[in-house]
Amino acid sequence: IDGHLVLDEREVYAVYEIRSKLNPVTADSRDLIGALTRFQAAIDALRQGERIQIILNCRRYDPADDIVQMNSRVSEQAPEGFRDYYPLVLEKYLENYCRISMVPSFSFYVLFTYKQPQTSLDGGLDPKLDQKIAEVDRRARDFVTALCDSQISAISMTEKAIGDLMDESFNPSRLSPLPLKALAEAPSVPGLNSSRTELLFRSPVA
């Protein structure tokens, strides 16, 4: 489901990618302190039954998209020799530097969930799935609103992006991504066909 991770129709997580314009190396210390203060305040404001998980995804940086963007900025008025020579030099330099230095690329994600405390008055009834999603969404919006400002944003992830994140997290050595349709159609328990768990944890653990 777009924006959500649902486990066995019992647990619902709102899933966000955290994007920041702040560079810890170059940003003003006051901006960094402000971001940390908001993060701590958002955590301190969590109410009973609310939980968050933070995922830090580190992968090798691929400069291909940035190379295309930088080359597009080469003026058409520049000498033809420069326009033919500079992009190739830039591409080779960046690719070699990133490969040799193993330049990392970090992505940050937040999973937010809520489990309603059970009381003797509710008779142990479990809310319906759509009710759980609506309640998690309402509470998650409060959390990310407290977390974000003009420098930091929280983007609700699509179903495909969530599937790719799970697959890459569980299978860092994967040769190919797991088709989302195969995961959705897989049975919950092992049998003649691979279960969802077997599909997600298909890479050997070193």
PDB file of N, CA and C in Angstrom, residues 61-74 86-87 90-91 94-95:
ATOM      1  N   TYR A  61      28.068   5.251  -3.704  1.00  0.00           N
ATOM      2  CA  TYR A  61      27.568   6.384  -4.484  1.00  0.00           C
ATOM      3  C   TYR A  61      27.837   6.179  -5.969  1.00  0.00           C
ATOM      4  N   ASP A  62      26.787   6.342  -6.771  1.00  0.00           N
ATOM      5  CA  ASP A  62      26.886   6.258  -8.229  1.00  0.00           C
ATOM      6  C   ASP A  62      26.777   7.682  -8.785  1.00  0.00           C
ATOM      7  N   PRO A  63      27.865   8.209  -9.372  1.00  0.00           N
ATOM      8  CA  PRO A  63      27.856   9.609  -9.822  1.00  0.00           C
ATOM      9  C   PRO A  63      27.187   9.835 -11.165  1.00  0.00           C
ATOM     10  N   ALA A  64      26.587   8.798 -11.761  1.00  0.00           N
ATOM     11  CA  ALA A  64      26.082   8.911 -13.137  1.00  0.00           C
ATOM     12  C   ALA A  64      25.087  10.061 -13.306  1.00  0.00           C
ATOM     13  N   ASP A  65      24.103  10.152 -12.413  1.00  0.00           N
ATOM     14  CA  ASP A  65      23.081  11.204 -12.551  1.00  0.00           C
ATOM     15  C   ASP A  65      23.687  12.586 -12.379  1.00  0.00           C
ATOM     16  N   ASP A  66      24.615  12.724 -11.446  1.00  0.00           N
ATOM     17  CA  ASP A  66      25.246  14.029 -11.219  1.00  0.00           C
ATOM     18  C   ASP A  66      26.154  14.415 -12.382  1.00  0.00           C
ATOM     19  N   ILE A  67      26.771  13.429 -13.008  1.00  0.00           N
ATOM     20  CA  ILE A  67      27.618  13.708 -14.172  1.00  0.00           C
ATOM     21  C   ILE A  67      26.765  14.253 -15.311  1.00  0.00           C
ATOM     22  N   VAL A  68      25.618  13.638 -15.539  1.00  0.00           N
ATOM     23  CA  VAL A  68      24.711  14.116 -16.588  1.00  0.00           C
ATOM     24  C   VAL A  68      24.256  15.536 -16.288  1.00  0.00           C
ATOM     25  N   GLN A  69      23.935  15.805 -15.033  1.00  0.00           N
ATOM     26  CA  GLN A  69      23.464  17.139 -14.656  1.00  0.00           C
ATOM     27  C   GLN A  69      24.558  18.188 -14.843  1.00  0.00           C
ATOM     28  N   MET A  70      25.783  17.864 -14.431  1.00  0.00           N
ATOM     29  CA  MET A  70      26.884  18.826 -14.574  1.00  0.00           C
ATOM     30  C   MET A  70      27.245  19.051 -16.037  1.00  0.00           C
ATOM     31  N   ASN A  71      27.210  17.992 -16.827  1.00  0.00           N
ATOM     32  CA  ASN A  71      27.523  18.149 -18.251  1.00  0.00           C
ATOM     33  C   ASN A  71      26.462  18.997 -18.961  1.00  0.00           C
ATOM     34  N   SER A  72      25.226  18.927 -18.471  1.00  0.00           N
ATOM     35  CA  SER A  72      24.166  19.722 -19.096  1.00  0.00           C
ATOM     36  C   SER A  72      24.375  21.216 -18.870  1.00  0.00           C
ATOM     37  N   ARG A  73      25.221  21.555 -17.915  1.00  0.00           N
ATOM     38  CA  ARG A  73      25.472  22.965 -17.614  1.00  0.00           C
ATOM     39  C   ARG A  73      26.604  23.555 -18.446  1.00  0.00           C
ATOM     40  N   VAL A  74      27.257  22.711 -19.226  1.00  0.00           N
ATOM     41  CA  VAL A  74      28.318  23.220 -20.106  1.00  0.00           C
ATOM     42  C   VAL A  74      27.673  24.090 -21.179  1.00  0.00           C
ATOM     43  N   TYR A  86      35.854  18.133 -22.071  1.00  0.00           N
ATOM     44  CA  TYR A  86      35.585  18.287 -20.635  1.00  0.00           C
ATOM     45  C   TYR A  86      34.646  17.222 -20.072  1.00  0.00           C
ATOM     46  N   PRO A  87      33.498  16.930 -20.707  1.00  0.00           N
ATOM     47  CA  PRO A  87      32.594  15.919 -20.130  1.00  0.00           C
ATOM     48  C   PRO A  87      33.249  14.557 -19.953  1.00  0.00           C
ATOM     49  N   LEU A  90      35.649  14.757 -16.926  1.00  0.00           N
ATOM     50  CA  LEU A  90      34.882  14.807 -15.688  1.00  0.00           C
ATOM     51  C   LEU A  90      34.305  13.434 -15.344  1.00  0.00           C
ATOM     52  N   GLU A  91      33.736  12.782 -16.331  1.00  0.00           N
ATOM     53  CA  GLU A  91      33.122  11.475 -16.092  1.00  0.00           C
ATOM     54  C   GLU A  91      34.167  10.457 -15.631  1.00  0.00           C
ATOM     55  N   LEU A  94      35.461  11.375 -11.944  1.00  0.00           N
ATOM     56  CA  LEU A  94      34.510  11.107 -10.867  1.00  0.00           C
ATOM     57  C   LEU A  94      34.275   9.613 -10.684  1.00  0.00           C
ATOM     58  N   GLU A  95      34.146   8.879 -11.783  1.00  0.00           N
ATOM     59  CA  GLU A  95      33.925   7.442 -11.661  1.00  0.00           C
ATOM     60  C   GLU A  95      35.103   6.754 -10.989  1.00  0.00           C
TER      61      GLU A  95
END
